[in-house]
mmCIF file of C-alpha atoms and ligand atoms in Angstrom:
data_model
loop_
_atom_site.group_PDB
_atom_site.id
_atom_site.type_symbol
_atom_site.label_atom_id
_atom_site.label_comp_id
_atom_site.label_asym_id
_atom_site.label_seq_id
_atom_site.Cartn_x
_atom_site.Cartn_y
_atom_site.Cartn_z
ATOM 1 C CA UNK A 1 -16.157 7.184 13.407
ATOM 2 C CA UNK A 2 -15.171 10.967 13.232
ATOM 3 C CA UNK A 3 -15.931 12.895 10.074
ATOM 4 C CA UNK A 4 -13.149 13.355 7.535
ATOM 5 C CA UNK A 5 -11.496 16.741 7.689
ATOM 6 C CA UNK A 6 -12.646 18.819 4.770
ATOM 7 C CA UNK A 7 -9.380 20.229 3.548
ATOM 8 C CA UNK A 8 -6.194 18.900 1.890
ATOM 9 C CA UNK A 9 -3.825 19.583 4.873
ATOM 10 C CA UNK A 10 -0.874 17.949 3.174
ATOM 11 C CA UNK A 11 -1.114 18.727 -0.695
ATOM 12 C CA UNK A 12 0.750 16.083 -2.624
ATOM 13 C CA UNK A 13 1.348 13.771 0.417
ATOM 14 C CA UNK A 14 -0.419 11.011 -1.070
ATOM 15 C CA UNK A 15 1.036 11.005 -4.594
ATOM 16 C CA UNK A 16 4.169 13.195 -4.975
ATOM 17 C CA UNK A 17 7.161 10.756 -4.508
ATOM 18 C CA UNK A 18 10.988 11.067 -5.166
ATOM 19 C CA UNK A 19 12.001 7.761 -3.554
ATOM 20 C CA UNK A 20 10.933 4.195 -2.970
ATOM 21 C CA UNK A 21 12.123 1.137 -1.151
ATOM 22 C CA UNK A 22 11.447 -2.185 -2.683
ATOM 23 C CA UNK A 23 12.677 -5.747 -1.946
ATOM 24 C CA UNK A 24 13.366 -8.548 -4.332
ATOM 25 C CA UNK A 25 11.068 -11.455 -4.202
ATOM 26 C CA UNK A 26 12.408 -14.378 -1.870
ATOM 27 C CA UNK A 27 13.185 -17.731 -3.291
ATOM 28 C CA UNK A 28 10.710 -19.109 -0.782
ATOM 29 C CA UNK A 29 7.959 -16.993 -2.470
ATOM 30 C CA UNK A 30 5.952 -20.217 -3.123
ATOM 31 C CA UNK A 31 5.458 -20.368 0.642
ATOM 32 C CA UNK A 32 3.739 -16.972 0.865
ATOM 33 C CA UNK A 33 0.431 -16.547 2.471
ATOM 34 C CA UNK A 34 -2.747 -16.532 0.412
ATOM 35 C CA UNK A 35 -6.564 -16.706 1.157
ATOM 36 C CA UNK A 36 -7.253 -18.938 -1.796
ATOM 37 C CA UNK A 37 -4.946 -21.185 -3.500
ATOM 38 C CA UNK A 38 -4.541 -20.215 -7.138
ATOM 39 C CA UNK A 39 -1.297 -22.049 -7.548
ATOM 40 C CA UNK A 40 2.130 -21.045 -6.426
ATOM 41 C CA UNK A 41 3.906 -17.847 -8.073
ATOM 42 C CA UNK A 42 6.625 -18.511 -10.468
ATOM 43 C CA UNK A 43 9.750 -16.951 -9.092
ATOM 44 C CA UNK A 44 11.467 -15.977 -12.436
ATOM 45 C CA UNK A 45 8.134 -14.343 -13.676
ATOM 46 C CA UNK A 46 7.717 -12.650 -10.392
ATOM 47 C CA UNK A 47 11.353 -11.227 -10.715
ATOM 48 C CA UNK A 48 10.543 -10.077 -14.145
ATOM 49 C CA UNK A 49 7.314 -8.283 -13.213
ATOM 50 C CA UNK A 50 8.988 -6.780 -10.145
ATOM 51 C CA UNK A 51 11.782 -5.288 -12.418
ATOM 52 C CA UNK A 52 9.122 -3.753 -14.645
ATOM 53 C CA UNK A 53 7.307 -2.442 -11.701
ATOM 54 C CA UNK A 54 10.641 -0.778 -10.533
ATOM 55 C CA UNK A 55 11.364 0.456 -13.945
ATOM 56 C CA UNK A 56 7.868 2.150 -13.994
ATOM 57 C CA UNK A 57 8.491 3.895 -10.752
ATOM 58 C CA UNK A 58 11.825 5.219 -12.075
ATOM 59 C CA UNK A 59 10.205 6.376 -15.277
ATOM 60 C CA UNK A 60 7.655 8.221 -13.145
ATOM 61 C CA UNK A 61 10.502 10.136 -11.350
ATOM 62 C CA UNK A 62 11.061 7.900 -8.316
ATOM 63 C CA UNK A 63 14.473 6.667 -7.365
ATOM 64 C CA UNK A 64 14.267 3.112 -6.174
ATOM 65 C CA UNK A 65 16.375 1.557 -3.391
ATOM 66 C CA UNK A 66 16.274 -2.188 -3.996
ATOM 67 C CA UNK A 67 16.876 -4.449 -0.913
ATOM 68 C CA UNK A 68 18.028 -8.026 -1.170
ATOM 69 C CA UNK A 69 15.646 -10.965 -1.063
ATOM 70 C CA UNK A 70 14.987 -12.368 2.378
ATOM 71 C CA UNK A 71 14.369 -16.021 2.026
ATOM 72 C CA UNK A 72 13.431 -16.520 5.679
ATOM 73 C CA UNK A 73 10.439 -14.344 5.041
ATOM 74 C CA UNK A 74 8.412 -15.551 1.941
ATOM 75 C CA UNK A 75 6.059 -12.474 1.957
ATOM 76 C CA UNK A 76 8.889 -9.908 2.328
ATOM 77 C CA UNK A 77 8.531 -8.626 -1.350
ATOM 78 C CA UNK A 78 5.377 -6.939 0.062
ATOM 79 C CA UNK A 79 7.542 -4.507 1.857
ATOM 80 C CA UNK A 80 4.581 -1.944 2.404
ATOM 81 C CA UNK A 81 3.247 -4.031 5.207
ATOM 82 C CA UNK A 82 6.267 -3.553 7.612
ATOM 83 C CA UNK A 83 6.528 0.292 7.498
ATOM 84 C CA UNK A 84 4.845 3.575 6.878
ATOM 85 C CA UNK A 85 6.758 6.496 5.403
ATOM 86 C CA UNK A 86 6.131 10.158 5.470
ATOM 87 C CA UNK A 87 8.456 12.990 4.507
ATOM 88 C CA UNK A 88 11.147 12.876 7.160
ATOM 89 C CA UNK A 89 9.249 10.202 9.253
ATOM 90 C CA UNK A 90 9.469 6.489 9.103
ATOM 91 C CA UNK A 91 7.337 4.201 11.457
ATOM 92 C CA UNK A 92 8.087 0.556 11.869
ATOM 93 C CA UNK A 93 4.776 -1.295 11.900
ATOM 94 C CA UNK A 94 3.817 -4.571 13.451
ATOM 95 C CA UNK A 95 2.690 -7.022 10.761
ATOM 96 C CA UNK A 96 -0.280 -8.952 11.923
ATOM 97 C CA UNK A 97 0.535 -12.402 10.445
ATOM 98 C CA UNK A 98 2.778 -14.516 12.594
ATOM 99 C CA UNK A 99 5.075 -15.470 9.662
ATOM 100 C CA UNK A 100 5.567 -11.777 8.743
ATOM 101 C CA UNK A 101 6.023 -10.244 12.295
ATOM 102 C CA UNK A 102 9.878 -10.226 11.975
ATOM 103 C CA UNK A 103 9.976 -8.179 8.722
ATOM 104 C CA UNK A 104 9.817 -4.917 10.349
ATOM 105 C CA UNK A 105 13.093 -5.468 12.267
ATOM 106 C CA UNK A 106 14.807 -6.585 9.149
ATOM 107 C CA UNK A 107 13.743 -3.554 7.190
ATOM 108 C CA UNK A 108 14.748 -1.218 9.941
ATOM 109 C CA UNK A 109 18.388 -0.575 8.727
ATOM 110 C CA UNK A 110 17.139 0.516 5.239
ATOM 111 C CA UNK A 111 14.734 2.837 7.039
ATOM 112 C CA UNK A 112 17.425 4.233 9.195
ATOM 113 C CA UNK A 113 19.601 4.719 6.162
ATOM 114 C CA UNK A 114 16.838 6.724 4.438
ATOM 115 C CA UNK A 115 15.332 8.608 7.415
ATOM 116 C CA UNK A 116 17.950 8.629 10.301
ATOM 117 C CA UNK A 117 15.595 7.547 13.009
ATOM 118 C CA UNK A 118 12.605 5.129 12.945
ATOM 119 C CA UNK A 119 9.681 5.314 15.157
ATOM 120 C CA UNK A 120 8.310 2.052 16.637
ATOM 121 C CA UNK A 121 4.880 1.074 17.825
ATOM 122 C CA UNK A 122 4.369 -0.950 20.817
ATOM 123 C CA UNK A 123 5.002 -4.711 20.633
ATOM 124 C CA UNK A 124 1.479 -5.814 21.430
ATOM 125 C CA UNK A 125 -0.239 -4.183 18.678
ATOM 126 C CA UNK A 126 -0.798 -5.232 15.099
ATOM 127 C CA UNK A 127 -0.733 -2.914 11.978
ATOM 128 C CA UNK A 128 -0.125 -4.015 8.382
ATOM 129 C CA UNK A 129 0.800 -1.136 5.985
ATOM 130 C CA UNK A 130 -1.774 -2.514 3.590
ATOM 131 C CA UNK A 131 -4.386 -1.322 5.903
ATOM 132 C CA UNK A 132 -3.192 2.322 5.940
ATOM 133 C CA UNK A 133 -4.341 4.633 3.190
ATOM 134 C CA UNK A 134 -2.655 8.053 3.328
ATOM 135 C CA UNK A 135 -4.534 10.818 1.501
ATOM 136 C CA UNK A 136 -3.830 14.536 1.469
ATOM 137 C CA UNK A 137 -6.063 15.143 4.248
ATOM 138 C CA UNK A 138 -5.807 12.240 6.725
ATOM 139 C CA UNK A 139 -4.627 8.690 7.351
ATOM 140 C CA UNK A 140 -7.233 5.985 7.286
ATOM 141 C CA UNK A 141 -6.536 2.895 9.086
ATOM 142 C CA UNK A 142 -8.715 -0.168 8.288
ATOM 143 C CA UNK A 143 -9.312 -2.611 11.027
ATOM 144 C CA UNK A 144 -8.889 -6.126 9.637
ATOM 145 C CA UNK A 145 -7.716 -9.578 10.575
ATOM 146 C CA UNK A 146 -4.170 -7.995 10.444
ATOM 147 C CA UNK A 147 -4.667 -4.607 12.025
ATOM 148 C CA UNK A 148 -6.264 -4.345 15.440
ATOM 149 C CA UNK A 149 -7.919 -1.285 17.277
ATOM 150 C CA UNK A 150 -4.808 -1.071 19.567
ATOM 151 C CA UNK A 151 -2.585 -0.670 16.563
ATOM 152 C CA UNK A 152 -4.828 1.966 15.136
ATOM 153 C CA UNK A 153 -4.806 3.879 18.358
ATOM 154 C CA UNK A 154 -1.043 3.732 18.793
ATOM 155 C CA UNK A 155 -0.542 4.744 15.137
ATOM 156 C CA UNK A 156 -2.933 7.820 15.764
ATOM 157 C CA UNK A 157 -0.821 8.767 18.868
ATOM 158 C CA UNK A 158 2.491 8.355 16.978
ATOM 159 C CA UNK A 159 1.218 10.569 14.040
ATOM 160 C CA UNK A 160 -0.587 13.265 15.951
ATOM 161 C CA UNK A 161 2.518 15.225 16.897
ATOM 162 C CA UNK A 162 3.663 15.305 13.267
ATOM 163 C CA UNK A 163 0.307 16.799 12.058
ATOM 164 C CA UNK A 164 -1.304 13.683 10.624
ATOM 165 C CA UNK A 165 -4.768 12.853 11.721
ATOM 166 C CA UNK A 166 -5.898 9.166 11.837
ATOM 167 C CA UNK A 167 -9.449 7.971 11.011
ATOM 168 C CA UNK A 168 -10.501 4.350 11.913
ATOM 169 C CA UNK A 169 -12.595 2.602 9.173
ATOM 170 C CA UNK A 170 -13.444 -1.054 8.694
ATOM 171 C CA UNK A 171 -11.687 -3.162 6.205
ATOM 172 C CA UNK A 172 -14.531 -5.163 4.459
ATOM 173 C CA UNK A 173 -15.126 -8.652 5.796
ATOM 174 C CA UNK A 174 -13.061 -11.249 3.889
ATOM 175 C CA UNK A 175 -10.814 -8.515 2.311
ATOM 176 C CA UNK A 176 -7.156 -8.865 3.268
ATOM 177 C CA UNK A 177 -6.304 -5.152 3.561
ATOM 178 C CA UNK A 178 -8.088 -1.750 3.295
ATOM 179 C CA UNK A 179 -5.892 -1.050 0.215
ATOM 180 C CA UNK A 180 -6.953 -4.318 -1.473
ATOM 181 C CA UNK A 181 -10.086 -2.275 -1.959
ATOM 182 C CA UNK A 182 -9.014 1.324 -2.517
ATOM 183 C CA UNK A 183 -6.354 3.699 -3.483
ATOM 184 C CA UNK A 184 -5.641 7.433 -3.322
ATOM 185 C CA UNK A 185 -5.544 9.210 -6.607
ATOM 186 C CA UNK A 186 -4.189 12.420 -5.055
ATOM 187 C CA UNK A 187 -6.106 15.642 -4.290
ATOM 188 C CA UNK A 188 -9.512 14.743 -3.068
ATOM 189 C CA UNK A 189 -10.027 11.537 -5.181
ATOM 190 C CA UNK A 190 -9.880 7.891 -4.427
ATOM 191 C CA UNK A 191 -10.428 4.615 -6.393
ATOM 192 C CA UNK A 192 -12.589 2.144 -4.544
ATOM 193 C CA UNK A 193 -14.503 -1.008 -4.972
ATOM 194 C CA UNK A 194 -18.324 -0.469 -4.818
ATOM 195 C CA UNK A 195 -18.585 -2.455 -1.514
ATOM 196 C CA UNK A 196 -15.961 -0.176 0.214
ATOM 197 C CA UNK A 197 -17.495 3.024 -1.289
ATOM 198 C CA UNK A 198 -20.961 1.938 -0.111
ATOM 199 C CA UNK A 199 -19.578 1.564 3.412
ATOM 200 C CA UNK A 200 -19.315 5.449 3.634
ATOM 201 C CA UNK A 201 -15.587 5.634 4.311
ATOM 202 C CA UNK A 202 -14.987 8.567 1.957
ATOM 203 C CA UNK A 203 -17.176 11.525 2.967
ATOM 204 C CA UNK A 204 -16.145 14.607 0.991
ATOM 205 C CA UNK A 205 -13.971 12.651 -1.497
ATOM 206 C CA UNK A 206 -14.448 12.242 -5.209
ATOM 207 C CA UNK A 207 -14.722 8.515 -5.532
ATOM 208 C CA UNK A 208 -14.305 6.439 -8.716
ATOM 209 C CA UNK A 209 -15.503 2.983 -8.406
ATOM 210 C CA UNK A 210 -14.007 -0.002 -9.989
ATOM 211 C CA UNK A 211 -16.020 -1.804 -12.583
ATOM 212 C CA UNK A 212 -18.088 -4.800 -11.627
ATOM 213 C CA UNK A 213 -15.909 -7.886 -11.568
ATOM 214 C CA UNK A 214 -12.768 -5.731 -11.527
ATOM 215 C CA UNK A 215 -12.489 -5.171 -7.816
ATOM 216 C CA UNK A 216 -8.752 -6.240 -7.819
ATOM 217 C CA UNK A 217 -8.164 -2.897 -9.826
ATOM 218 C CA UNK A 218 -8.529 -0.953 -6.647
ATOM 219 C CA UNK A 219 -5.063 -1.942 -5.451
ATOM 220 C CA UNK A 220 -3.651 0.876 -7.583
ATOM 221 C CA UNK A 221 -1.137 3.606 -6.910
ATOM 222 C CA UNK A 222 -0.899 7.193 -7.968
ATOM 223 C CA UNK A 223 2.774 8.031 -8.581
ATOM 224 C CA UNK A 224 3.448 11.561 -9.478
ATOM 225 C CA UNK A 225 1.620 12.247 -12.735
ATOM 226 C CA UNK A 226 0.650 8.708 -13.402
ATOM 227 C CA UNK A 227 -1.724 6.130 -12.074
ATOM 228 C CA UNK A 228 -0.358 2.537 -11.961
ATOM 229 C CA UNK A 229 -3.153 0.016 -12.587
ATOM 230 C CA UNK A 230 -2.912 -3.844 -12.576
ATOM 231 C CA UNK A 231 -3.475 -5.285 -16.065
ATOM 232 C CA UNK A 232 -6.824 -6.997 -16.824
ATOM 233 C CA UNK A 233 -9.160 -4.359 -15.752
ATOM 234 C CA UNK A 234 -10.178 -2.520 -18.975
ATOM 235 C CA UNK A 235 -13.472 -0.813 -17.798
ATOM 236 C CA UNK A 236 -11.832 0.436 -14.766
ATOM 237 C CA UNK A 237 -9.074 1.747 -16.858
ATOM 238 C CA UNK A 238 -11.560 3.465 -19.148
ATOM 239 C CA UNK A 239 -13.160 5.172 -16.112
ATOM 240 C CA UNK A 240 -9.821 6.448 -14.870
ATOM 241 C CA UNK A 241 -8.727 7.702 -18.404
ATOM 242 C CA UNK A 242 -12.146 9.465 -18.705
ATOM 243 C CA UNK A 243 -11.395 11.183 -15.434
ATOM 244 C CA UNK A 244 -8.114 12.504 -16.906
ATOM 245 C CA UNK A 245 -5.633 10.142 -15.305
ATOM 246 C CA UNK A 246 -2.603 8.895 -17.283
ATOM 247 C CA UNK A 247 -2.254 5.202 -16.754
ATOM 248 C CA UNK A 248 0.728 2.795 -16.536
ATOM 249 C CA UNK A 249 -0.652 -0.757 -16.840
ATOM 250 C CA UNK A 250 1.447 -3.510 -15.042
ATOM 251 C CA UNK A 251 1.131 -7.245 -15.081
ATOM 252 C CA UNK A 252 1.419 -8.428 -11.565
ATOM 253 C CA UNK A 253 -0.067 -11.913 -11.916
ATOM 254 C CA UNK A 254 2.383 -13.572 -9.571
ATOM 255 C CA UNK A 255 1.991 -11.053 -6.793
ATOM 256 C CA UNK A 256 -1.895 -11.499 -7.159
ATOM 257 C CA UNK A 257 -1.578 -15.274 -6.473
ATOM 258 C CA UNK A 258 -0.498 -14.136 -2.960
ATOM 259 C CA UNK A 259 -3.051 -11.510 -2.598
ATOM 260 C CA UNK A 260 -0.474 -8.754 -3.383
ATOM 261 C CA UNK A 261 -0.807 -5.744 -5.650
ATOM 262 C CA UNK A 262 0.780 -2.551 -6.723
ATOM 263 C CA UNK A 263 0.709 -0.713 -3.494
ATOM 264 C CA UNK A 264 2.282 -3.666 -1.469
ATOM 265 C CA UNK A 265 5.520 -3.778 -3.396
ATOM 266 C CA UNK A 266 7.014 -0.609 -2.415
ATOM 267 C CA UNK A 267 7.263 2.107 0.246
ATOM 268 C CA UNK A 268 7.017 5.474 -1.448
ATOM 269 C CA UNK A 269 7.901 8.730 -0.049
ATOM 270 C CA UNK A 270 9.211 12.421 -0.739
ATOM 271 C CA UNK A 271 12.589 13.022 0.616
HETATM 272 C C1 CIR B 301 0.009 -11.504 2.946
HETATM 273 O O1 CIR B 301 -0.947 -12.257 3.098
HETATM 274 O O2 CIR B 301 0.487 -10.921 3.877
HETATM 275 C C2 CIR B 301 0.793 -11.523 1.511
HETATM 276 N N1 CIR B 301 0.627 -12.824 0.990
HETATM 277 C C3 CIR B 301 0.165 -10.294 0.794
HETATM 278 C C4 CIR B 301 0.364 -9.056 1.244
HETATM 279 C C5 CIR B 301 -0.108 -7.862 0.429
HETATM 280 N N2 CIR B 301 0.118 -6.735 0.934
HETATM 281 C C6 CIR B 301 -0.620 -5.703 0.911
HETATM 282 O O3 CIR B 301 -1.867 -5.800 0.391
HETATM 283 N N3 CIR B 301 -0.193 -4.512 1.358
#
């Protein structure tokens, strides 16, 4: 594994956003994928929580483009997995789950509208956006059941000419996505579960660990001057507040039933 570069090459890249793309939950949401069955999400509650999430993005200074529900794709509300957005650059990804493979093509017109052109990865590879953590220094790609080495390599090749360096890491075994276990807090800081922090993925970063039993808090997002954190993680919230972050707490109980969290529900970018 190459060392992390030691300087913020792209200040603000990971947390300064003006725009976001989100998609309404599908009426087929109850057929969404999940590792453990904790009951089906309730569509009306999911819609209300999604609306609150979008309102929080707007309040943080982000203009949200809301795409229509896609009933043919039960997991399509988790729009982050189908694309990667940088200032002036959109990459259509290759979601690793068979039922989600087609989401990238359906998302493409929205990306074209926002970015003009869209770069594609080769068909044979798999990369879920949930496995891609963008910091101000580099792009970490977690190998997982959804993201393969060929996908990480083709993403590295795609991003290199744009000045973004990719570093491959391992998504912990049994964890859906790299960002199920970590989030960038901007600058040189990350929030991570103890198990991911212990894997040594973050050399040179300031790591704030989630509190014991609050691992799901790691799927957070820094949005401009605020950190969005899922409700129900009071001790992790205390740690973040003690470190000086202003929190927006959001209840995403219905997304959590499908292993989704704050990062998955939008594509955020400056532009
Ligand atoms: C899935 O298994 O693909 C969805 N049920 C959850 C996707 C969550 N996305 C994310 O963490 N980026």
